[in-house]
Structure formats: C-alpha cells, structure tokens
Short mmCIF file of N, CA, C and O in Angstrom, two decimals:
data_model
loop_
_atom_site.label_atom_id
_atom_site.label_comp_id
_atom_site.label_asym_id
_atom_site.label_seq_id
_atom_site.Cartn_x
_atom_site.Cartn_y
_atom_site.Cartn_z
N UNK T 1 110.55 166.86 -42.78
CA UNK T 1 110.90 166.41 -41.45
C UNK T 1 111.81 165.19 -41.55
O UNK T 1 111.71 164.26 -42.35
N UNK T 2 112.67 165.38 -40.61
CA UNK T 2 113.50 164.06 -40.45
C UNK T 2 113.68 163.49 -39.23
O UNK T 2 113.65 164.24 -38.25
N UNK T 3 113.88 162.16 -39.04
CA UNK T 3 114.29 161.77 -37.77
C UNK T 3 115.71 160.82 -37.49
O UNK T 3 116.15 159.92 -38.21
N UNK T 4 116.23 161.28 -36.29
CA UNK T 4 117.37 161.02 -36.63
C UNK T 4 117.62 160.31 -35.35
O UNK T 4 117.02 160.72 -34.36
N UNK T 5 118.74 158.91 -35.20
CA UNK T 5 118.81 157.91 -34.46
C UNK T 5 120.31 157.54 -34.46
O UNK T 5 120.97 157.02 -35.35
N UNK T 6 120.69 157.95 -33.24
CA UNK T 6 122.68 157.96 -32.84
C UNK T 6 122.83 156.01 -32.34
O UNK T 6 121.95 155.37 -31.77
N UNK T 7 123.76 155.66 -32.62
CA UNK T 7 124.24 154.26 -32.17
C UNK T 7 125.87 154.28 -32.25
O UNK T 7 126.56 155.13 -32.81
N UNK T 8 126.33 152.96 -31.44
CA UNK T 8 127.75 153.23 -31.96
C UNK T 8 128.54 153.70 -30.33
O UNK T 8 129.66 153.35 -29.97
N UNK T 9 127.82 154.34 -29.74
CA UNK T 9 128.64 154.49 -28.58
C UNK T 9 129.30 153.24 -27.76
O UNK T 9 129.50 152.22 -28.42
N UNK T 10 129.63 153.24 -26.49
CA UNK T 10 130.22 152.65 -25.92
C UNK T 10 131.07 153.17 -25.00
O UNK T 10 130.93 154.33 -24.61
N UNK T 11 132.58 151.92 -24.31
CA UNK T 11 133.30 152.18 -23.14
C UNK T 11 134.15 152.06 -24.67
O UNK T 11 133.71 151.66 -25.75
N UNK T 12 135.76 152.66 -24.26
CA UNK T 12 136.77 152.24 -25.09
C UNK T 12 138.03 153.01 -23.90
O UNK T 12 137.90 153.43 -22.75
N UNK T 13 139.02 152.94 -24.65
CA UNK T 13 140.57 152.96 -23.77
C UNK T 13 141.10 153.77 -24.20
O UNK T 13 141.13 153.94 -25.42
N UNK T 14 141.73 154.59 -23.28
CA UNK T 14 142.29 155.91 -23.82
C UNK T 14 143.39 155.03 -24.85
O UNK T 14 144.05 154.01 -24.65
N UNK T 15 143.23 156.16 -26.36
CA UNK T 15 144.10 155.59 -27.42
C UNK T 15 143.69 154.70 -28.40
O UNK T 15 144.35 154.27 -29.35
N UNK T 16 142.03 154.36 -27.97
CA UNK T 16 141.40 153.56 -28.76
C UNK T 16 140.29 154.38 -29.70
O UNK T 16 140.34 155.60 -29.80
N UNK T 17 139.39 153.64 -30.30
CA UNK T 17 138.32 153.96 -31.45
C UNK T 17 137.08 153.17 -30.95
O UNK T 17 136.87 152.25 -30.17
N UNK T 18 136.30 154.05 -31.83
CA UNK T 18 134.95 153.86 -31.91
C UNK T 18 134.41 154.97 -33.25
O UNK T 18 134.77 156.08 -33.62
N UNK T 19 133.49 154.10 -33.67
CA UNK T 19 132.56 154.34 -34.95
C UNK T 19 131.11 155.32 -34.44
O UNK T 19 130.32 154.72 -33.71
N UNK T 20 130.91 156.25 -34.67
CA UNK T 20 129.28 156.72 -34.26
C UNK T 20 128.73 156.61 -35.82
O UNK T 20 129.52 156.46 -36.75
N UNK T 21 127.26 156.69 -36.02
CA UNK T 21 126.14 156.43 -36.26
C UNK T 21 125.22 156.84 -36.39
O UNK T 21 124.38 156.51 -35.55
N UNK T 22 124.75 157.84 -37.57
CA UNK T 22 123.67 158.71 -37.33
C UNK T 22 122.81 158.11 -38.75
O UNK T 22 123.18 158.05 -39.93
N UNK T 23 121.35 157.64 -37.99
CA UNK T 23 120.88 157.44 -39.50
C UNK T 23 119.27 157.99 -39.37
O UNK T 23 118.46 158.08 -38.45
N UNK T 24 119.28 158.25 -40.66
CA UNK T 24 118.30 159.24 -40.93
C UNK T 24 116.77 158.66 -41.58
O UNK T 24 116.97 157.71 -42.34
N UNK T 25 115.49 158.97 -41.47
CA UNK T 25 114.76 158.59 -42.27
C UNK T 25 113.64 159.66 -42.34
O UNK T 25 113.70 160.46 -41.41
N UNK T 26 112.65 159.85 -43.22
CA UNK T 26 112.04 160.68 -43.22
C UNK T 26 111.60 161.77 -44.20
O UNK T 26 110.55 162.41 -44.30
N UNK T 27 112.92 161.79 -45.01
CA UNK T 27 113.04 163.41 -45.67
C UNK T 27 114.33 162.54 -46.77
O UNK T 27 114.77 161.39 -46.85
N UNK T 28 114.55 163.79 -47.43
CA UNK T 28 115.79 163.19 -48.19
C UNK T 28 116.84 163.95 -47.60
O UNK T 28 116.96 165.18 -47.55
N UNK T 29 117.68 162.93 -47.10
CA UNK T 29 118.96 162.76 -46.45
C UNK T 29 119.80 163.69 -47.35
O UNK T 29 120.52 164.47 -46.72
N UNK T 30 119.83 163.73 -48.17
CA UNK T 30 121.69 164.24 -49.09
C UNK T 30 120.77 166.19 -49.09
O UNK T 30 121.69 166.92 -49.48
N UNK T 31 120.20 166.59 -48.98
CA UNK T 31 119.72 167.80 -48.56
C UNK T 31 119.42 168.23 -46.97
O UNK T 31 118.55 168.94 -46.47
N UNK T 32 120.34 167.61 -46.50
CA UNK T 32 120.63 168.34 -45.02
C UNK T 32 122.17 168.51 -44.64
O UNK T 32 123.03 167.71 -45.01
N UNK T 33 122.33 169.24 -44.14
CA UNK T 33 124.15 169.60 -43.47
C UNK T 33 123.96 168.60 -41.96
O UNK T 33 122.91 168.60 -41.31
N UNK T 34 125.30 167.71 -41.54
CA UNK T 34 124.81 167.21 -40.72
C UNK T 34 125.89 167.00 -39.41
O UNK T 34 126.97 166.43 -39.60
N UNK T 35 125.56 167.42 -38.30
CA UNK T 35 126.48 167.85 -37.38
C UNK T 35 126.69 167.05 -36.44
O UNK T 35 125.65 166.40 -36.33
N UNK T 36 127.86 166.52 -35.23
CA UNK T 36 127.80 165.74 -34.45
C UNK T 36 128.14 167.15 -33.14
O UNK T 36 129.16 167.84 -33.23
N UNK T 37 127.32 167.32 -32.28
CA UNK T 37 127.96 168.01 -31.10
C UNK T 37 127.59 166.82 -29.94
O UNK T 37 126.87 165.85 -30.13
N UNK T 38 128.29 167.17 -28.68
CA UNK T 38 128.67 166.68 -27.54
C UNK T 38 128.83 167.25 -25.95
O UNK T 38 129.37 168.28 -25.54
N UNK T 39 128.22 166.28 -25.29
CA UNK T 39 127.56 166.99 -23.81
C UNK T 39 128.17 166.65 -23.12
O UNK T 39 128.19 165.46 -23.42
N UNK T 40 129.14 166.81 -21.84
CA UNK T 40 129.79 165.88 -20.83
C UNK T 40 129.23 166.64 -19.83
O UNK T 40 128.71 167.73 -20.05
N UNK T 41 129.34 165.95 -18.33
CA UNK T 41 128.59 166.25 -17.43
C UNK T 41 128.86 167.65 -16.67
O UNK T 41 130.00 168.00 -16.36
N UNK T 42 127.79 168.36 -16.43
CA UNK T 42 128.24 169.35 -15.96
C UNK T 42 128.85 170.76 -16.71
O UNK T 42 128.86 171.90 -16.23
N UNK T 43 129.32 170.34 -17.92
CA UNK T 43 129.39 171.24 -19.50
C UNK T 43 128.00 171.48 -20.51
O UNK T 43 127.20 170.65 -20.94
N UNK T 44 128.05 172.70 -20.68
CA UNK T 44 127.64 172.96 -22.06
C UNK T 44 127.87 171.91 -23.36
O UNK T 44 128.82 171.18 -23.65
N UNK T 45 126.65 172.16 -23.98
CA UNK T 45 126.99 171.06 -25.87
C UNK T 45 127.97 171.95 -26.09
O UNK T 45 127.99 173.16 -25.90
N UNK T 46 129.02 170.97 -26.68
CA UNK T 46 129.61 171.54 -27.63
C UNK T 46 129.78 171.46 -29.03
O UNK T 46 129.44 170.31 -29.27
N UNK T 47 130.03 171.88 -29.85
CA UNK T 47 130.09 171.15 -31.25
C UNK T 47 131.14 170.90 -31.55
O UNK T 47 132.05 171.52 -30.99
N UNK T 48 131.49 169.74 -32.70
CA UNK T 48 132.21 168.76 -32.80
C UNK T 48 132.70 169.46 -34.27
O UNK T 48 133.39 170.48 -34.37
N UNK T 49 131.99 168.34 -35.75
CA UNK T 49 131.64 168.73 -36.43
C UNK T 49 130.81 168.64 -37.10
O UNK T 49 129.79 168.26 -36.54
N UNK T 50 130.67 168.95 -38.87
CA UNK T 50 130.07 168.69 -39.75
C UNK T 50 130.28 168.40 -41.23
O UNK T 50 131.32 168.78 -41.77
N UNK T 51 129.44 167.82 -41.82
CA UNK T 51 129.66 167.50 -43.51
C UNK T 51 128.24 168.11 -44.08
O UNK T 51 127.11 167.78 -43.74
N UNK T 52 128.54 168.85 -44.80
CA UNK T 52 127.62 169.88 -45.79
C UNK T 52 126.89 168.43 -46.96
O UNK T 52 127.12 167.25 -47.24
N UNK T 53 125.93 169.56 -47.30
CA UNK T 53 124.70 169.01 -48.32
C UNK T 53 124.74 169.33 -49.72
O UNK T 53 125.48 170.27 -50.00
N UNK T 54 124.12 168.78 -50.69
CA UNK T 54 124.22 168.89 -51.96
C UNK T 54 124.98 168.20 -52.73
O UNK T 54 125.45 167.09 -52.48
N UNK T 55 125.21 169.30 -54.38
CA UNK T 55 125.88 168.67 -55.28
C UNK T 55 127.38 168.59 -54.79
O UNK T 55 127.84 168.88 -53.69
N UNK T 56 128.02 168.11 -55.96
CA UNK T 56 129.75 168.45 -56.01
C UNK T 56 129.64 169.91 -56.29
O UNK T 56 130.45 170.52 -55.58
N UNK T 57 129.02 170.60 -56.97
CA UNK T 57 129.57 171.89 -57.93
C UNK T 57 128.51 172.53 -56.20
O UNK T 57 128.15 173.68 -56.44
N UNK T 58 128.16 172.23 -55.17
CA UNK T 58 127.59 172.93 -54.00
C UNK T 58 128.59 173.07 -53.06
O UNK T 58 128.46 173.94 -52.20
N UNK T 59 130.11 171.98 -53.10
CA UNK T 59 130.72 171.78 -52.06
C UNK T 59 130.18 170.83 -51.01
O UNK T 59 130.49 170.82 -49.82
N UNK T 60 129.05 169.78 -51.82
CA UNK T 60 129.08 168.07 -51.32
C UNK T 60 129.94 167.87 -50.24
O UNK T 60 131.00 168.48 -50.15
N UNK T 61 129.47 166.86 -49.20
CA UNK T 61 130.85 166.92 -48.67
C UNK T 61 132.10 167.65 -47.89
O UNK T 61 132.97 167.03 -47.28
N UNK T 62 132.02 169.13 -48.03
CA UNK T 62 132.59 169.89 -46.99
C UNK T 62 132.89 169.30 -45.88
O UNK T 62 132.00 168.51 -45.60
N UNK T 63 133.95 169.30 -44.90
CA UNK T 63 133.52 168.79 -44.08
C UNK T 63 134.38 170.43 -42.45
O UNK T 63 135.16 171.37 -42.61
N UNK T 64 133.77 170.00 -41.40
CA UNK T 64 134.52 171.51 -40.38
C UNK T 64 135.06 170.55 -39.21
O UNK T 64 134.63 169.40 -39.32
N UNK T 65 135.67 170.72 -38.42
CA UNK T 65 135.88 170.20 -37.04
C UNK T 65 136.28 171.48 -36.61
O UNK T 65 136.63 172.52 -37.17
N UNK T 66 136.05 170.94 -34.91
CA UNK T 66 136.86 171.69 -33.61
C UNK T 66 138.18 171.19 -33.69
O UNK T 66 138.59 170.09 -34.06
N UNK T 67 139.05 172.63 -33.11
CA UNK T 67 139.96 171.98 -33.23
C UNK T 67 140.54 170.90 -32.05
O UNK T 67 141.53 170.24 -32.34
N UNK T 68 140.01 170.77 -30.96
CA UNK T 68 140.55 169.93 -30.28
C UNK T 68 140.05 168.29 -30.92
O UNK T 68 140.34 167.23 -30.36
N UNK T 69 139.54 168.37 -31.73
CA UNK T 69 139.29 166.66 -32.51
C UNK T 69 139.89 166.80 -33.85
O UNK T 69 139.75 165.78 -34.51
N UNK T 70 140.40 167.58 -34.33
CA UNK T 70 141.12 167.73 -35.69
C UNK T 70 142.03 166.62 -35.60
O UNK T 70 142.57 166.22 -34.57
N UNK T 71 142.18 166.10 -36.95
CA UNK T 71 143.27 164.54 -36.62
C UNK T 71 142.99 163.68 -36.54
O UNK T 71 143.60 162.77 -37.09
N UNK T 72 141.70 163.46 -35.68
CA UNK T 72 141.62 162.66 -34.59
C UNK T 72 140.21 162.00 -34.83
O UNK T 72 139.69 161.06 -34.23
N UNK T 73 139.77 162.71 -35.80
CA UNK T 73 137.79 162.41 -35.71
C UNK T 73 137.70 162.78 -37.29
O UNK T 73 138.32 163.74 -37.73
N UNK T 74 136.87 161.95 -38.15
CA UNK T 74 136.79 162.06 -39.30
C UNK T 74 135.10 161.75 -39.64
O UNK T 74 134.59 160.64 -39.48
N UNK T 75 134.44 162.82 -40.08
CA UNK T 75 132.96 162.86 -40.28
C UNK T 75 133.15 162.19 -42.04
O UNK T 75 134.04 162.45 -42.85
N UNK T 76 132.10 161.38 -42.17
CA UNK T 76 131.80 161.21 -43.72
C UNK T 76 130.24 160.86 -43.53
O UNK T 76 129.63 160.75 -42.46
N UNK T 77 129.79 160.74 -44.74
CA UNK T 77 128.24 159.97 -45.08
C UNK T 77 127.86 159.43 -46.43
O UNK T 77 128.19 159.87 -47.53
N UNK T 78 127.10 158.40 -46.15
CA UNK T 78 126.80 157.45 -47.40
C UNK T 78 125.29 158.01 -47.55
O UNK T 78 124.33 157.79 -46.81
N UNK T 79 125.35 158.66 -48.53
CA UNK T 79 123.89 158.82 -48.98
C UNK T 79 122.85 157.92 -49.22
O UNK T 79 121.68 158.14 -48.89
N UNK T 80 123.28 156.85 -49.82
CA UNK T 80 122.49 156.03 -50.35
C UNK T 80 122.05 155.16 -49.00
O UNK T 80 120.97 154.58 -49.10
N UNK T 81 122.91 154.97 -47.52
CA UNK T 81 122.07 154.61 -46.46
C UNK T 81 121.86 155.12 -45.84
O UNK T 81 121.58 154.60 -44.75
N UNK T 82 121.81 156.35 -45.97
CA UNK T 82 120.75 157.48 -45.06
C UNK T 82 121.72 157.51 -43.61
O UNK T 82 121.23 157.48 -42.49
N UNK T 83 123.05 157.58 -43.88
CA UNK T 83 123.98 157.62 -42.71
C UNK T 83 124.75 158.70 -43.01
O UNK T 83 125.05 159.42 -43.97
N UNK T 84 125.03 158.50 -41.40
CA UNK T 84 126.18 160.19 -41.12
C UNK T 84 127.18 159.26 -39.94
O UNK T 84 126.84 159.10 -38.77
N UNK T 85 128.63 158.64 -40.64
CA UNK T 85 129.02 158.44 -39.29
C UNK T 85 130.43 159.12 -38.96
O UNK T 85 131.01 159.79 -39.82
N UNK T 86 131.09 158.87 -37.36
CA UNK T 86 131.69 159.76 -37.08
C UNK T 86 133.12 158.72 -36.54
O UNK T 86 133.02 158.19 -35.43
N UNK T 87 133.89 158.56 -37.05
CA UNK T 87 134.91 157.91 -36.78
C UNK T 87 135.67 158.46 -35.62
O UNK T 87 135.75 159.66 -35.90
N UNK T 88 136.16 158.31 -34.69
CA UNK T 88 136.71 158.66 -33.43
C UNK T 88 138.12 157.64 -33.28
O UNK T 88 138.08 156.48 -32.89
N UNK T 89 139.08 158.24 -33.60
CA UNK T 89 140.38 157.68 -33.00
C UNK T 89 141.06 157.99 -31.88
O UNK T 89 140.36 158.79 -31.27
N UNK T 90 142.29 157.72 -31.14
CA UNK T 90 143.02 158.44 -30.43
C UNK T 90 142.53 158.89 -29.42
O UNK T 90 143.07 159.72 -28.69
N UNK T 91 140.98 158.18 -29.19
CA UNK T 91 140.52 158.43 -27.73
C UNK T 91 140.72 159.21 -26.36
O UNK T 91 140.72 158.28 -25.55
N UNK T 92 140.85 160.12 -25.80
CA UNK T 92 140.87 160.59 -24.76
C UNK T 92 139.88 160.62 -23.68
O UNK T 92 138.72 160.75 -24.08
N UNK T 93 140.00 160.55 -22.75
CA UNK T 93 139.12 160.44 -21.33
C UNK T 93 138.11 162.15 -21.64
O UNK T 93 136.90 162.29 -21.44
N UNK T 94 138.96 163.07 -22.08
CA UNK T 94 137.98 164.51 -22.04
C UNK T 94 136.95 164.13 -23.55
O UNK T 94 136.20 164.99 -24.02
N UNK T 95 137.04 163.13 -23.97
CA UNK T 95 136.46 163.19 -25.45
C UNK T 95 134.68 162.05 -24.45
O UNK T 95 133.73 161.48 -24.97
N UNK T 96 134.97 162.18 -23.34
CA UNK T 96 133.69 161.26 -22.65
C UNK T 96 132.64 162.41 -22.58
O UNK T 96 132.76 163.58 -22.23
N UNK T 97 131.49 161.65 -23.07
CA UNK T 97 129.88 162.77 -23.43
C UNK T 97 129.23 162.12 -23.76
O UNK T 97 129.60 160.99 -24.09
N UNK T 98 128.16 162.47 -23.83
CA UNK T 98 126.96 162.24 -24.87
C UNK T 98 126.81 162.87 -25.87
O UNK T 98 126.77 164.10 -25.83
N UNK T 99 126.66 162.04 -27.29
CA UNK T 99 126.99 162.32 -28.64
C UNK T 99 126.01 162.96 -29.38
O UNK T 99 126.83 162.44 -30.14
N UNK T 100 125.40 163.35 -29.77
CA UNK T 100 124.26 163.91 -30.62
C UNK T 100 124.28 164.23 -32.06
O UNK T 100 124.74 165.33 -32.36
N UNK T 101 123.88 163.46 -33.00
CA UNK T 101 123.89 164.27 -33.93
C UNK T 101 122.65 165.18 -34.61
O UNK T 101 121.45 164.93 -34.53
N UNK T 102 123.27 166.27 -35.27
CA UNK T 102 121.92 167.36 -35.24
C UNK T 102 121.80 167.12 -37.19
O UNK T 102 122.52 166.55 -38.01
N UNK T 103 120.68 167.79 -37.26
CA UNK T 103 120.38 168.39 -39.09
C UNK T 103 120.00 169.51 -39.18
O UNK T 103 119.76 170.11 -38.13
N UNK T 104 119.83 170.09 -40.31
CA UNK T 104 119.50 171.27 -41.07
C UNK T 104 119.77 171.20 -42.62
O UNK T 104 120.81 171.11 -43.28
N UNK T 105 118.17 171.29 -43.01
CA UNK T 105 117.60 171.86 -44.17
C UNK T 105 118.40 172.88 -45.12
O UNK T 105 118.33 174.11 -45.06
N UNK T 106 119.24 172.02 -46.08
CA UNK T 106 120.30 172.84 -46.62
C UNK T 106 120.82 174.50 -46.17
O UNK T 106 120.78 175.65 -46.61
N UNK T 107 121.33 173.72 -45.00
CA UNK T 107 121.77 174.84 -44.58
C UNK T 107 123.23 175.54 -45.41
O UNK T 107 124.05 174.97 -46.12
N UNK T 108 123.12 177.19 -44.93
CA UNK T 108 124.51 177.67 -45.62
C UNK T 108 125.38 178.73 -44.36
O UNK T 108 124.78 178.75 -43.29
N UNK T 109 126.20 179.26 -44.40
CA UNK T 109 127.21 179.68 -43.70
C UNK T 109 127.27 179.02 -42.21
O UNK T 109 127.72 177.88 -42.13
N UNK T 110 126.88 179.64 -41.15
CA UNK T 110 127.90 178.80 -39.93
C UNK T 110 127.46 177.94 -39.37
O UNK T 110 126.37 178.16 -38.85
N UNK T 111 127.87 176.99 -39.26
CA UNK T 111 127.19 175.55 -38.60
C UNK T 111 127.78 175.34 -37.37
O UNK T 111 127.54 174.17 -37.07
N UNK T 112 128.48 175.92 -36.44
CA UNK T 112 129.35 175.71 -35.41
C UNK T 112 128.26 176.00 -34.09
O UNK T 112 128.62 175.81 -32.92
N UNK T 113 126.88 176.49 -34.46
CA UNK T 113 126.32 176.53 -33.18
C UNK T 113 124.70 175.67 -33.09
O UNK T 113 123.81 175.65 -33.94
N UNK T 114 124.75 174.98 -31.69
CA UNK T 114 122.81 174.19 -31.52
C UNK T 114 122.23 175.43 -32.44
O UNK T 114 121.80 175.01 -33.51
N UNK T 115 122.15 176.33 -32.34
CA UNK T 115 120.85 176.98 -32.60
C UNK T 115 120.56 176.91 -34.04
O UNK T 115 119.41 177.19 -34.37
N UNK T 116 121.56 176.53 -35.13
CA UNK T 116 121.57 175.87 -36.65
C UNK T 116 121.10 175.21 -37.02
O UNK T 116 120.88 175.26 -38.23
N UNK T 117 120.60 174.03 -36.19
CA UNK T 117 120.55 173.01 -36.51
C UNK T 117 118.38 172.67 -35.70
O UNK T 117 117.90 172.73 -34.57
N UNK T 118 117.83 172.36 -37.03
CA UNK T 118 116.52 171.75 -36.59
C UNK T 118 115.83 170.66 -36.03
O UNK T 118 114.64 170.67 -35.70
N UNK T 119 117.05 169.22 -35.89
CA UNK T 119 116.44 168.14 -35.99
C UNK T 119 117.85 167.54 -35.25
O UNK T 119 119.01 167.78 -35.58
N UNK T 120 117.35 166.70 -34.18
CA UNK T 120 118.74 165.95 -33.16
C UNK T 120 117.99 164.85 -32.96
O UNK T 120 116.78 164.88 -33.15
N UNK T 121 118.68 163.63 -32.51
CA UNK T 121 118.51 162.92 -32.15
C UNK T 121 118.49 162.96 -30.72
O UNK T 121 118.32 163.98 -30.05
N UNK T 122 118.74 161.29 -30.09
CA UNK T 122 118.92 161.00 -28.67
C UNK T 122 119.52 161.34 -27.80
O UNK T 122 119.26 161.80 -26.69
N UNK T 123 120.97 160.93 -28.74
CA UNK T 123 122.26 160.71 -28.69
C UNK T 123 122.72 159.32 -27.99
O UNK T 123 122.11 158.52 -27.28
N UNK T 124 123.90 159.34 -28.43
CA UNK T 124 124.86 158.42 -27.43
C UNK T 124 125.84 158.13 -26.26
O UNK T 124 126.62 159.08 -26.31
N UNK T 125 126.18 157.41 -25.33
CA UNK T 125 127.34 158.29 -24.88
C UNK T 125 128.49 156.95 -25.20
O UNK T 125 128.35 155.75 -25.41
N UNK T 126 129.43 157.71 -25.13
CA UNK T 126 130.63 157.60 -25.38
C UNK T 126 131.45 157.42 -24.04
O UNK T 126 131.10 158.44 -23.44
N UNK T 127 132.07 156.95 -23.44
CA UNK T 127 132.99 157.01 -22.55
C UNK T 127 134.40 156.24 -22.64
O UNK T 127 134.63 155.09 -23.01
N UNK T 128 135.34 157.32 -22.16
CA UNK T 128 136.97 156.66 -22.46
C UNK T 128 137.53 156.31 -21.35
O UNK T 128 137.09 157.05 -20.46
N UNK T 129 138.42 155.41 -20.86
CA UNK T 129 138.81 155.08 -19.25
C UNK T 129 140.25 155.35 -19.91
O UNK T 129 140.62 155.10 -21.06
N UNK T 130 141.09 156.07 -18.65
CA UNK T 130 142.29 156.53 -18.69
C UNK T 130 143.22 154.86 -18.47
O UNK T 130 144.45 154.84 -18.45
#
C-alpha cells in the first residue's frame, strides 16, 4: 500500500510555471508507474502523464504525455525522496483543474486510463488567469 500527497499547485499567468508534487510513503516508491491526470470543472479526468517503474534494463524512467501538454510539461522522479514531480511550463488558462496524481504496482502496457491506476491522492488545483 501506498499513500500519496499532491502539493505545488497554485494561481499562475498564462505563459507562466509551476512545479507539482507527488510524494509517496508507504511501500517502495521506485516499484510503482506513476501518473498525473486532471479534472476541470464540469469535464471528465483526464490523463496527463506518466514515468514507468523499475530497473534501467526495465525501461526506468519511460516517460508518456498527452499530446496537448507535450513540450510543455515534463514528468521526472527522485527515488531516493519518494517524489514524482510534474513541471508545467507555458501555462494556459485550459491547463486550469485539479491535479491528481495516481500509482500502480509495477504496472505494464497502457497507463493512459483511471482505471490503471490503484492509489491517488487528493490532488491539487492549479489555476491559470488569461
């Protein structure tokens, strides 16, 4: 079991940044795939992306996006602090939601949908002013 705790949100300006924040405790962290999806009002979650679990010789590190954040949003994680964070540049007003990040228990093939994923947090929200 893991539990997982989003920070990092905020207001920012269209064209600006913000850092998200996913940290983990519970379980061992570097054996989960770990996903950021996103809620805005009145929408369906959507998913964002993710960075895969394991060794190097597992594909460590993988990482997927949507493409409307390709470019623009860069997932990494530090194992050793039990973090998953989500770099957000280039801000847009449609990029405003609530942030979530999800897990799964070395997971393998598609990670692009909630139903993959065992373990979410709060989330955060995020909001961009035009």
């Amino acid at each position: 079991q893991v539990q997982l705790v989003e920070s990092g949100g905020g207001l920012a300006q269209a064209g600006g940044s913000l850092r998200l924040s996913c940290s983990a405790s519970g379980s061992t962290f570097s054996n989960y795939r770990v996903a950021w999806f996103r809620q805005a009002p009145g929408l369906e979650r959507e998913f964002v992306t993710y960075i895969n679990w394991g060794s190097i010789n597992w594909g460590s590190g993988t990482t997927y996006y949507v493409d409307s954040v390709k470019g623009r949003f860069t997932i990494s994680r530090d194992n050793a602090k039990n973090t998953v964070y989500l770099q957000m540049n280039s801000l847009k007003p449609e990029d405003t939601a609530v942030y979530y990040c999800a897990a799964a228990w070395r997971a393998s093939g598609r990670g692009d949908t909630s139903n993959g994923y065992n373990y979410w947090g709060q989330g955060t929200q995020v909001t961009v002013s035009s």
